[in-house]
Short mmCIF file of N, CA and C in Angstrom, two decimals:
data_model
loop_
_atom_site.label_atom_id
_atom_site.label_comp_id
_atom_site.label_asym_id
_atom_site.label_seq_id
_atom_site.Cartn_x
_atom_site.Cartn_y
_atom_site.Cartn_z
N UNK A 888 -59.03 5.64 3.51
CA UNK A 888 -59.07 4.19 3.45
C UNK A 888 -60.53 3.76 3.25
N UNK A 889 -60.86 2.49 1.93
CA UNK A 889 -62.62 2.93 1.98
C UNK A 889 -62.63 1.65 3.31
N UNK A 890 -63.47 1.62 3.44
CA UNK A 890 -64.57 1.21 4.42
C UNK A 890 -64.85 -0.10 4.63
N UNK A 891 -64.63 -1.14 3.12
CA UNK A 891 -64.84 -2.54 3.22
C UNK A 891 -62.92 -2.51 3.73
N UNK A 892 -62.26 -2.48 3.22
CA UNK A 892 -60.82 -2.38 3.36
C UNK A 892 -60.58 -2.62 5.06
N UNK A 893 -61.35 -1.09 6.10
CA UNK A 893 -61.39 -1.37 7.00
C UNK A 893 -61.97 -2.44 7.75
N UNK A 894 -62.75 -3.26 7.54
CA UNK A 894 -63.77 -3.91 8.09
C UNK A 894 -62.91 -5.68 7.66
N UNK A 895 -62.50 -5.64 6.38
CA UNK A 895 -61.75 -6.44 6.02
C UNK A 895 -60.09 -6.75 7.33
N UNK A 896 -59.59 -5.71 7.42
CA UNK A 896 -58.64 -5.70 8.36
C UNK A 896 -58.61 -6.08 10.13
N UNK A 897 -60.28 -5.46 9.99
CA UNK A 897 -60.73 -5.71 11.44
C UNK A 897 -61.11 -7.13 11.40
N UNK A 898 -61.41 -8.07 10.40
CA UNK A 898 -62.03 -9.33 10.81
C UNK A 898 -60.96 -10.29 11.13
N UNK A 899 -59.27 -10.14 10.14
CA UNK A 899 -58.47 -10.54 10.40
C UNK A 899 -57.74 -10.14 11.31
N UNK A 900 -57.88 -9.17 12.18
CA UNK A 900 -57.74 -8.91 13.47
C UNK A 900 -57.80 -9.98 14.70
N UNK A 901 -59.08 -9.81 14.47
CA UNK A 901 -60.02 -10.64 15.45
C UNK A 901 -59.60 -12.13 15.44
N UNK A 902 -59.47 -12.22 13.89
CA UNK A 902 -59.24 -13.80 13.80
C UNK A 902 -57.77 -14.35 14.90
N UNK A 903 -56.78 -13.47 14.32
CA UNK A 903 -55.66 -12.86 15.57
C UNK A 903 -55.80 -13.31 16.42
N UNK A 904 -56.27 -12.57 17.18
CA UNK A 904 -56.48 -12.19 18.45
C UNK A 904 -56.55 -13.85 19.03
N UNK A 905 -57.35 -14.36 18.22
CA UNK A 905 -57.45 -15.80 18.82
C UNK A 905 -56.71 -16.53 19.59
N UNK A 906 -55.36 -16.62 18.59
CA UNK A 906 -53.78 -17.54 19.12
C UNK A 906 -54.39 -17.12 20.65
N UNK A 907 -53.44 -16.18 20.95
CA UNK A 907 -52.85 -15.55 22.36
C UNK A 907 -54.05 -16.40 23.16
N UNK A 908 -55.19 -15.64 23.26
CA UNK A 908 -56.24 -16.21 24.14
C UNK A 908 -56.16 -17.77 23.87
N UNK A 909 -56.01 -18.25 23.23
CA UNK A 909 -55.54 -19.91 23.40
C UNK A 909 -54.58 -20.58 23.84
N UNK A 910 -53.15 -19.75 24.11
CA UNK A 910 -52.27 -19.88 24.60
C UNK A 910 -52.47 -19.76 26.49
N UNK A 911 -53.37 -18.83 25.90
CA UNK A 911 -53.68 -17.99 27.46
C UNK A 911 -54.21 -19.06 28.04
N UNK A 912 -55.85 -19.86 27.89
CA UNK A 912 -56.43 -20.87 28.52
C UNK A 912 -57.29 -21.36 27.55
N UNK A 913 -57.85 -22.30 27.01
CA UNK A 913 -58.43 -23.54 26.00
C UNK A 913 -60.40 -22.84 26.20
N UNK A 914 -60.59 -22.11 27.31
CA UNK A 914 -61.68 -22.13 27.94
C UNK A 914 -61.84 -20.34 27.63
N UNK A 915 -60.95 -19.56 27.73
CA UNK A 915 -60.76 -18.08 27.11
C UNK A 915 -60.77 -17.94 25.53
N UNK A 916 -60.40 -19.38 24.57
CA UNK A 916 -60.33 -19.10 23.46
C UNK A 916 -61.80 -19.20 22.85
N UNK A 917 -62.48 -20.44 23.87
CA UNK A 917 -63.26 -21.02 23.29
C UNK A 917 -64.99 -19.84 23.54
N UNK A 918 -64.96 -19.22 24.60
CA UNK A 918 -65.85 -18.42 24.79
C UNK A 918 -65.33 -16.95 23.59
N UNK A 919 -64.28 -17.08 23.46
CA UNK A 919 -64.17 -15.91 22.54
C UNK A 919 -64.95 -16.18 21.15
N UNK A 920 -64.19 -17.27 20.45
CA UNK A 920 -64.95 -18.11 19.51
C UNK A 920 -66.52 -18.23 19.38
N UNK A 921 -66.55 -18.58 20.44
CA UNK A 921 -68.48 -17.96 20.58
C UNK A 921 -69.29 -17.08 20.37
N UNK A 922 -68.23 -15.78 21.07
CA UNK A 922 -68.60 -14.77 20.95
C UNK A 922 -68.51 -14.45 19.43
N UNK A 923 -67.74 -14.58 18.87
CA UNK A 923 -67.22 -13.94 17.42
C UNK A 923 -68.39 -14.67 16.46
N UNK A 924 -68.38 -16.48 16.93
CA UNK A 924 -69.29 -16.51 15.79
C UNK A 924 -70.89 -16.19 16.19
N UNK A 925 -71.48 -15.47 17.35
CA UNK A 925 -72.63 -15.05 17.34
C UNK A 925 -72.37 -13.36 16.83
N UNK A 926 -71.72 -12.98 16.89
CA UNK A 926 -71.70 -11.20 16.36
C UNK A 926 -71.50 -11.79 15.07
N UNK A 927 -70.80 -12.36 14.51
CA UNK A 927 -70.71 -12.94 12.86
C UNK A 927 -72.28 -13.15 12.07
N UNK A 928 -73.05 -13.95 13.36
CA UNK A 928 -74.61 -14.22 12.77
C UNK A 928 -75.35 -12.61 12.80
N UNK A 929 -75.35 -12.36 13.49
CA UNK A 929 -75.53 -11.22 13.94
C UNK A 929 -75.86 -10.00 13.03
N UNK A 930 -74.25 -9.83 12.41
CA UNK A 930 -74.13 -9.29 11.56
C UNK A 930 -74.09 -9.10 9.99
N UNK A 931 -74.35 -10.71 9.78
CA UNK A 931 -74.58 -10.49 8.58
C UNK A 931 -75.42 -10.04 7.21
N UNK A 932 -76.83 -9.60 7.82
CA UNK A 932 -77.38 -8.93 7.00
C UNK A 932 -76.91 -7.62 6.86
N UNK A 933 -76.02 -7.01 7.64
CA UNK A 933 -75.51 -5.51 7.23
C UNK A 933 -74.12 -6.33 6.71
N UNK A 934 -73.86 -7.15 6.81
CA UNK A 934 -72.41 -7.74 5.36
C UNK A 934 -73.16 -7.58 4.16
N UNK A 935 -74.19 -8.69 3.91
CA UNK A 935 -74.70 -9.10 2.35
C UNK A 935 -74.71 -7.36 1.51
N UNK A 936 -75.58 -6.34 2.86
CA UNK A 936 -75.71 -5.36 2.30
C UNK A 936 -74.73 -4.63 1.93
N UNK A 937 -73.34 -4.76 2.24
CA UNK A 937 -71.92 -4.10 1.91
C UNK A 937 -71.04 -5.04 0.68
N UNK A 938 -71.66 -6.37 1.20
CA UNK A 938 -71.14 -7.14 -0.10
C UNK A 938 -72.02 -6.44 -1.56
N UNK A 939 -73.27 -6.32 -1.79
CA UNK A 939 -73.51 -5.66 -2.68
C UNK A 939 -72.99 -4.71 -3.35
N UNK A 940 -72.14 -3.71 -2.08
CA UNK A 940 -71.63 -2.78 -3.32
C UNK A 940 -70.09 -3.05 -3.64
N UNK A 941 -69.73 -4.05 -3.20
CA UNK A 941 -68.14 -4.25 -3.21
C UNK A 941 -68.10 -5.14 -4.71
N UNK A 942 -67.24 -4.41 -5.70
CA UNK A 942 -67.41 -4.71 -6.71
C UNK A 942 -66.51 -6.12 -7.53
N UNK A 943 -65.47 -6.12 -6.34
CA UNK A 943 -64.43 -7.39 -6.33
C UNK A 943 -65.15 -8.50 -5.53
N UNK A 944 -65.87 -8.92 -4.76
CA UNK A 944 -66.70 -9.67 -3.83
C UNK A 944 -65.34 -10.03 -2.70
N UNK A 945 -64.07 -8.93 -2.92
CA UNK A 945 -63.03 -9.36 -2.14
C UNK A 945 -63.93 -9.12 -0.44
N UNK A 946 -64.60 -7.98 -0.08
CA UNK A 946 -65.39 -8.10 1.43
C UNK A 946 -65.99 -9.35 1.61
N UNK A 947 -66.68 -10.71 0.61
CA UNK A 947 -67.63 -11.32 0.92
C UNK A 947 -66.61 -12.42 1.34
N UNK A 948 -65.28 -12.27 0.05
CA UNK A 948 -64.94 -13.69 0.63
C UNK A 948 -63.90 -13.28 1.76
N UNK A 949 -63.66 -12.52 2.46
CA UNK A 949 -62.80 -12.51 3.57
C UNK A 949 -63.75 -12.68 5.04
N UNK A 950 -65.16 -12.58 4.57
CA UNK A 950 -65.93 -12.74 5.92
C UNK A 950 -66.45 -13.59 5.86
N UNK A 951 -66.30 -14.54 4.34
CA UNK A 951 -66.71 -16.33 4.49
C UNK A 951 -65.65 -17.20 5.01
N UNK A 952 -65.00 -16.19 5.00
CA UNK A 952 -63.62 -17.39 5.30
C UNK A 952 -63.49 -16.95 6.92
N UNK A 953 -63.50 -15.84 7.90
CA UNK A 953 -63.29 -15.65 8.84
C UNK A 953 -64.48 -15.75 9.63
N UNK A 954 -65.47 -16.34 8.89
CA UNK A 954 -67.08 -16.62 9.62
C UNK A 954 -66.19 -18.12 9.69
N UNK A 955 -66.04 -18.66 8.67
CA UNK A 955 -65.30 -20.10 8.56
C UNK A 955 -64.35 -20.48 9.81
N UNK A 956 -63.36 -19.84 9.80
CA UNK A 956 -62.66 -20.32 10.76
C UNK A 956 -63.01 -20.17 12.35
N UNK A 957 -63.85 -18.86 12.70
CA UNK A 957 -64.70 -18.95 13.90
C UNK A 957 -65.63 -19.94 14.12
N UNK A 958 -66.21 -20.73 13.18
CA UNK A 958 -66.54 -21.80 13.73
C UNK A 958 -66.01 -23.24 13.93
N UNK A 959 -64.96 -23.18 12.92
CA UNK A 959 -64.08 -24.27 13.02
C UNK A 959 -63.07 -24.37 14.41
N UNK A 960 -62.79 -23.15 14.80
CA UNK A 960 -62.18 -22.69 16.11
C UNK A 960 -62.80 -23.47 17.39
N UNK A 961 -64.31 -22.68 17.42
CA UNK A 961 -65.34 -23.23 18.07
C UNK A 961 -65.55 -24.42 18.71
N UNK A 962 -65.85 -24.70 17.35
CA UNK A 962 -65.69 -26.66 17.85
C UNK A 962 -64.55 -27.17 17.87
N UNK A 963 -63.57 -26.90 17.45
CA UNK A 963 -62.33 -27.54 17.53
C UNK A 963 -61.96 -27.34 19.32
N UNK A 964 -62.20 -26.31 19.88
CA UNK A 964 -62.16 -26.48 21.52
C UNK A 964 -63.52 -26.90 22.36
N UNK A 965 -64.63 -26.85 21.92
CA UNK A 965 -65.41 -27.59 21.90
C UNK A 965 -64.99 -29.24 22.29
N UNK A 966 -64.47 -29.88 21.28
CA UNK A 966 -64.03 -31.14 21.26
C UNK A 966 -62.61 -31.28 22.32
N UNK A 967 -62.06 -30.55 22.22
CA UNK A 967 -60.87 -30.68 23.44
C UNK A 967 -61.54 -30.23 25.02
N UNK A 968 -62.58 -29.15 24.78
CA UNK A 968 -62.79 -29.33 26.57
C UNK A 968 -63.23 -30.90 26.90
N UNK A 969 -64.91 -31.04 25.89
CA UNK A 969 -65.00 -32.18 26.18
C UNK A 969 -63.93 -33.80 26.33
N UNK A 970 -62.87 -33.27 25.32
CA UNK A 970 -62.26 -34.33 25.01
C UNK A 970 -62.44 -35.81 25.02
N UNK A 971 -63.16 -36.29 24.42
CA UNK A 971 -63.64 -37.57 23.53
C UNK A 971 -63.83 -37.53 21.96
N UNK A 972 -62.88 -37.03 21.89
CA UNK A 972 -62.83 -37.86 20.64
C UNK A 972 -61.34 -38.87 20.30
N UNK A 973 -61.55 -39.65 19.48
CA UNK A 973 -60.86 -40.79 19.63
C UNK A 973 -60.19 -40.90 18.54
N UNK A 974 -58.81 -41.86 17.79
CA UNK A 974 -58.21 -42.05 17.11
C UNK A 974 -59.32 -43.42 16.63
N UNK A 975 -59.34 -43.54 15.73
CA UNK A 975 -60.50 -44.67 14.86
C UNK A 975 -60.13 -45.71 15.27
N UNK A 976 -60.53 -46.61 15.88
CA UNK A 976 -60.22 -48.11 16.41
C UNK A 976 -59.31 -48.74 17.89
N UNK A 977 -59.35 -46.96 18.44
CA UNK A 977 -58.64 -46.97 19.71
C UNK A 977 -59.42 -46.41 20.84
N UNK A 978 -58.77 -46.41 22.01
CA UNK A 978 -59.30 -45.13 22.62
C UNK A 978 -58.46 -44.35 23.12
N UNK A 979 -57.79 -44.02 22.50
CA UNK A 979 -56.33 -42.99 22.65
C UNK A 979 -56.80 -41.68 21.78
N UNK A 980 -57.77 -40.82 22.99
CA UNK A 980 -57.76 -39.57 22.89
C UNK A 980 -57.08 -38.65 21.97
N UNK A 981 -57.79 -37.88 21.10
CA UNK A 981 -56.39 -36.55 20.60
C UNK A 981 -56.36 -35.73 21.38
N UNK A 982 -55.12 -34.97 21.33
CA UNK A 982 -54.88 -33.83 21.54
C UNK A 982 -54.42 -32.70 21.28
N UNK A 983 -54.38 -31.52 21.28
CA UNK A 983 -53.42 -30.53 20.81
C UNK A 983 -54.69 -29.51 20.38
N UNK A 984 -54.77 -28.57 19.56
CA UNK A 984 -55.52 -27.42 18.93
C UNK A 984 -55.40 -28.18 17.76
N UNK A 985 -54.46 -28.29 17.50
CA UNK A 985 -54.19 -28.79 15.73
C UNK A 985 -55.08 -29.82 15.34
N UNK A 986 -55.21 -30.95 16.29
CA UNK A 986 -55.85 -32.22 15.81
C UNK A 986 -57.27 -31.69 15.98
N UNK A 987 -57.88 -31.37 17.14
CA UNK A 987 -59.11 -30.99 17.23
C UNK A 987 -59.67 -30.11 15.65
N UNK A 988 -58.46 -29.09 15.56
CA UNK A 988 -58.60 -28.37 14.28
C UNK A 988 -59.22 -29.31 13.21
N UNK A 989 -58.38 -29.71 13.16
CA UNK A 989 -58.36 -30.79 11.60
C UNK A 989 -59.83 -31.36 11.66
N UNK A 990 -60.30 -32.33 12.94
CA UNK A 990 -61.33 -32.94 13.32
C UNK A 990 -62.33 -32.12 12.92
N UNK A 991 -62.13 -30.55 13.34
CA UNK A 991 -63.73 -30.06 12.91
C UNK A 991 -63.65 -29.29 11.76
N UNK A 992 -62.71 -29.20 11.15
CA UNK A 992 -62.80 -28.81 9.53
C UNK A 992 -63.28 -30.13 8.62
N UNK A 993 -63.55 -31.32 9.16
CA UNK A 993 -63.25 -32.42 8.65
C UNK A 993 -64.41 -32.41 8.79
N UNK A 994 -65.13 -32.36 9.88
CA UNK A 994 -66.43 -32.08 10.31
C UNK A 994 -67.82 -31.34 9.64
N UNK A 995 -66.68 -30.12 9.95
CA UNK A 995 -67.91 -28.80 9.17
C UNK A 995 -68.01 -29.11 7.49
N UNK A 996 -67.30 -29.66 7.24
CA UNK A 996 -67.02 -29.77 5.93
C UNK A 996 -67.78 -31.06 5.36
N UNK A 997 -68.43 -31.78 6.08
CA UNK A 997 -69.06 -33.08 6.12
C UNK A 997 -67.95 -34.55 5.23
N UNK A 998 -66.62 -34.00 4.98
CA UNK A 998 -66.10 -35.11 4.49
C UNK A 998 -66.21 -36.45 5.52
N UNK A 999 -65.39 -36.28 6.37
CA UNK A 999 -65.58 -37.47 7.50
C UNK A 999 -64.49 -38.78 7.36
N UNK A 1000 -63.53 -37.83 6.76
CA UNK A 1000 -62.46 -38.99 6.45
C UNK A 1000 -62.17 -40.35 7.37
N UNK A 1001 -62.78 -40.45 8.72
CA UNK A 1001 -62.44 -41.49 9.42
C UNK A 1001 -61.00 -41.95 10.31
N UNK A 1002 -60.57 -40.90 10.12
CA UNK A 1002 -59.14 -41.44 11.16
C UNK A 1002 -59.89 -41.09 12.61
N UNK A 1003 -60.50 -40.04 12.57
CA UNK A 1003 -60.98 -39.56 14.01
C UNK A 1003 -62.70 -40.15 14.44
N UNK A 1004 -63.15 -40.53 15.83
CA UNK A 1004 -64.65 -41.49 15.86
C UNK A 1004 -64.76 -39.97 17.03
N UNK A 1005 -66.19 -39.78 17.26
CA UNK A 1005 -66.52 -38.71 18.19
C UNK A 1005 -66.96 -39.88 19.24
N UNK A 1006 -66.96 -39.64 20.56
CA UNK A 1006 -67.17 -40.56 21.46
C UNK A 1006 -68.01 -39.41 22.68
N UNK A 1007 -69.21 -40.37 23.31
CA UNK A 1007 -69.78 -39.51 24.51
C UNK A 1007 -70.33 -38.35 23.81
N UNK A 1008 -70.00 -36.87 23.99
CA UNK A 1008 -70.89 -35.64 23.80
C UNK A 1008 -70.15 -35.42 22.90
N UNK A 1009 -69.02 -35.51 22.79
CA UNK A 1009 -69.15 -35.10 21.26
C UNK A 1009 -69.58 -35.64 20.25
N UNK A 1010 -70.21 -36.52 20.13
CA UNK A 1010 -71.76 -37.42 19.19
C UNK A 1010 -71.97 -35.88 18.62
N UNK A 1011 -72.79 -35.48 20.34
CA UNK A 1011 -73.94 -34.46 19.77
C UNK A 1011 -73.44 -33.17 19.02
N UNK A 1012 -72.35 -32.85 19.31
CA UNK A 1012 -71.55 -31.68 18.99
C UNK A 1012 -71.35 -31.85 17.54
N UNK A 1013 -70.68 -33.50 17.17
CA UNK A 1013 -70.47 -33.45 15.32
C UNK A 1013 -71.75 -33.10 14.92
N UNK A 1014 -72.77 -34.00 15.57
CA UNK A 1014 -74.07 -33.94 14.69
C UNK A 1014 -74.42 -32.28 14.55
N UNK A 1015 -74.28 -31.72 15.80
CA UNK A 1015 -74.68 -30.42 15.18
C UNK A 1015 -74.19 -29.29 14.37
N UNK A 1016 -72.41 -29.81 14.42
CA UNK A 1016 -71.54 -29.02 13.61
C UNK A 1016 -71.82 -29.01 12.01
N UNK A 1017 -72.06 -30.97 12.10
CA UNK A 1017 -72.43 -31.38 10.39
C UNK A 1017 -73.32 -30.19 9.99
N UNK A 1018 -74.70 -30.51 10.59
CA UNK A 1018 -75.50 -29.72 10.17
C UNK A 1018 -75.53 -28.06 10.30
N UNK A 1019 -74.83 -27.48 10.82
CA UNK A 1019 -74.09 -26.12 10.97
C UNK A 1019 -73.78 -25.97 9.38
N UNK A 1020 -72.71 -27.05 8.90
CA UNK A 1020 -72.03 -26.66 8.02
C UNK A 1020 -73.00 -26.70 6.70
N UNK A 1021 -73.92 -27.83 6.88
CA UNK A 1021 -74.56 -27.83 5.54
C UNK A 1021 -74.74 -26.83 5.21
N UNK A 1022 -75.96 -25.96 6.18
CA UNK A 1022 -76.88 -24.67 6.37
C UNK A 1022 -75.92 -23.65 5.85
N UNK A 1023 -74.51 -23.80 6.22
CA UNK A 1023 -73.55 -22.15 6.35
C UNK A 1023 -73.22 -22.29 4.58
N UNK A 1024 -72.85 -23.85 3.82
CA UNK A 1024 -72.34 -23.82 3.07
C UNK A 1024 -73.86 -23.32 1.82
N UNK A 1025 -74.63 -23.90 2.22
CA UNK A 1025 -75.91 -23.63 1.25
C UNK A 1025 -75.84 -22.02 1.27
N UNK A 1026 -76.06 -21.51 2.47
CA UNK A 1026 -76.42 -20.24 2.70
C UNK A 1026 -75.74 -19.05 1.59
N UNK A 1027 -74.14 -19.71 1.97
CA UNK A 1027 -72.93 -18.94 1.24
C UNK A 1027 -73.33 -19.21 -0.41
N UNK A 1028 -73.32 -20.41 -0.60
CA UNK A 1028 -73.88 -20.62 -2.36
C UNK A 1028 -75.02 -19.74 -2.04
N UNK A 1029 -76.17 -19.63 -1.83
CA UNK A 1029 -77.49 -18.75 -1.79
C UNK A 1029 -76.92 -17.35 -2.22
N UNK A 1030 -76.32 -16.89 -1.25
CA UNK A 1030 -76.06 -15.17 -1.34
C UNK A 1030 -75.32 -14.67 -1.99
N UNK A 1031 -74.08 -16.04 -2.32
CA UNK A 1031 -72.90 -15.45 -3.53
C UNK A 1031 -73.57 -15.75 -5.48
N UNK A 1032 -74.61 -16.56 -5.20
CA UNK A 1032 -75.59 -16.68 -6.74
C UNK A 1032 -76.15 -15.34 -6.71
N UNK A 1033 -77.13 -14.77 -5.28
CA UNK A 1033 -77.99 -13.80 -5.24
C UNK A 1033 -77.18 -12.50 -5.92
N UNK A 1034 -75.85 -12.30 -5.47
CA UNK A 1034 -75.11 -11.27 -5.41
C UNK A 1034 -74.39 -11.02 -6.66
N UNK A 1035 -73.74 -12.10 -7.53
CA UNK A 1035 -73.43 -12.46 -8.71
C UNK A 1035 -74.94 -11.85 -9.61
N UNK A 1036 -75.49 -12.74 -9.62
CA UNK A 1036 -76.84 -12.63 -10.37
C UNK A 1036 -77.12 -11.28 -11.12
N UNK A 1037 -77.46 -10.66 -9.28
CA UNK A 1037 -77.73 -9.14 -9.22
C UNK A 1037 -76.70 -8.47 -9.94
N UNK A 1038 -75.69 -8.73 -9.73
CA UNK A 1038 -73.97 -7.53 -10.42
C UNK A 1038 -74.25 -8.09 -12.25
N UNK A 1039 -74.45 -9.43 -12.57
CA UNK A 1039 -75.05 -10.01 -13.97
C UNK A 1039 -76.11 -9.06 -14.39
N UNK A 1040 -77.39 -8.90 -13.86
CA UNK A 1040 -78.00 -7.84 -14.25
C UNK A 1040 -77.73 -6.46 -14.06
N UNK A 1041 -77.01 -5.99 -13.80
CA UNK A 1041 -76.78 -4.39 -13.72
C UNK A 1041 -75.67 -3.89 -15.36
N UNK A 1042 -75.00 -5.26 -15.88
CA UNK A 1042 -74.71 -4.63 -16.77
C UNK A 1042 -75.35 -5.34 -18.20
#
């Protein structure tokens, strides 16, 4: 079995693993989430270096997308421990995984469609997610030009 294949299997593993521990307690998912997206930072200069030789860029985009959802995870319980955030023009709280979900994909993603207002600490939490996402999304354009580029010159 080669090697990105494995590593590919192990990230959607992990991603896994998530549910249960969220089922389990909101506060078990959310330290997991943490954990995953600091070994994610962690590790990614020995990715870029495996993305180089992967000739499909299928390794790069399964660990942009599961770097992706570990942080969308993140804050999405993030925003439910704190719980303030608000329905736009109310103060009728969301709730659930799902809505929080949505909220910080909505977030990381800097659209900001407006059904949802952050209220109290989670101010500080969008503000820093926004800017999370700029940095992650630049970064990803950065390394997938660098990596392209490089595979452009080799033939």
């Amino acid at each position: 079995m080669d090697d990105s294949f494995k590593v590919v299997l192990l990230q959607l593993f992990l991603v896994l693993v998530y549910f249960p521990l969220y089922e389990f307690h909101v506060w078990a998912a959310l330290i997991y989430a943490g954990v995953f997206v600091l070994l994610d930072i962690k590790h990614w200069p020995g990715a870029i270096r495996k993305h180089a030789k992967d000739t499909h860029f299928s390794y790069l985009i399964v660990t942009v997308v599961t770097s992706f959802i570990a942080v969308v995870f993140l804050f999405a319980n993030i925003y439910e421990v704190i719980g303030t955030v608000a329905t736009t023009g109310t103060k009728e709280y969301i709730t659930g995984l799902w809505e929080h979900v949505y909220f910080s994909v909505v977030t990381f993603t800097t659209l900001g469609y407006g059904e949802y207002t952050p209220q109290g600490y989670a101010k500080i939490a969008t503000s820093i997610q926004a800017i999370l996402g700029l940095g992650y999304f630049a970064f990803i354009v950065g390394v997938s030009s660098a990596l392209f580029y490089a595979r452009l010159q080799k033939t």
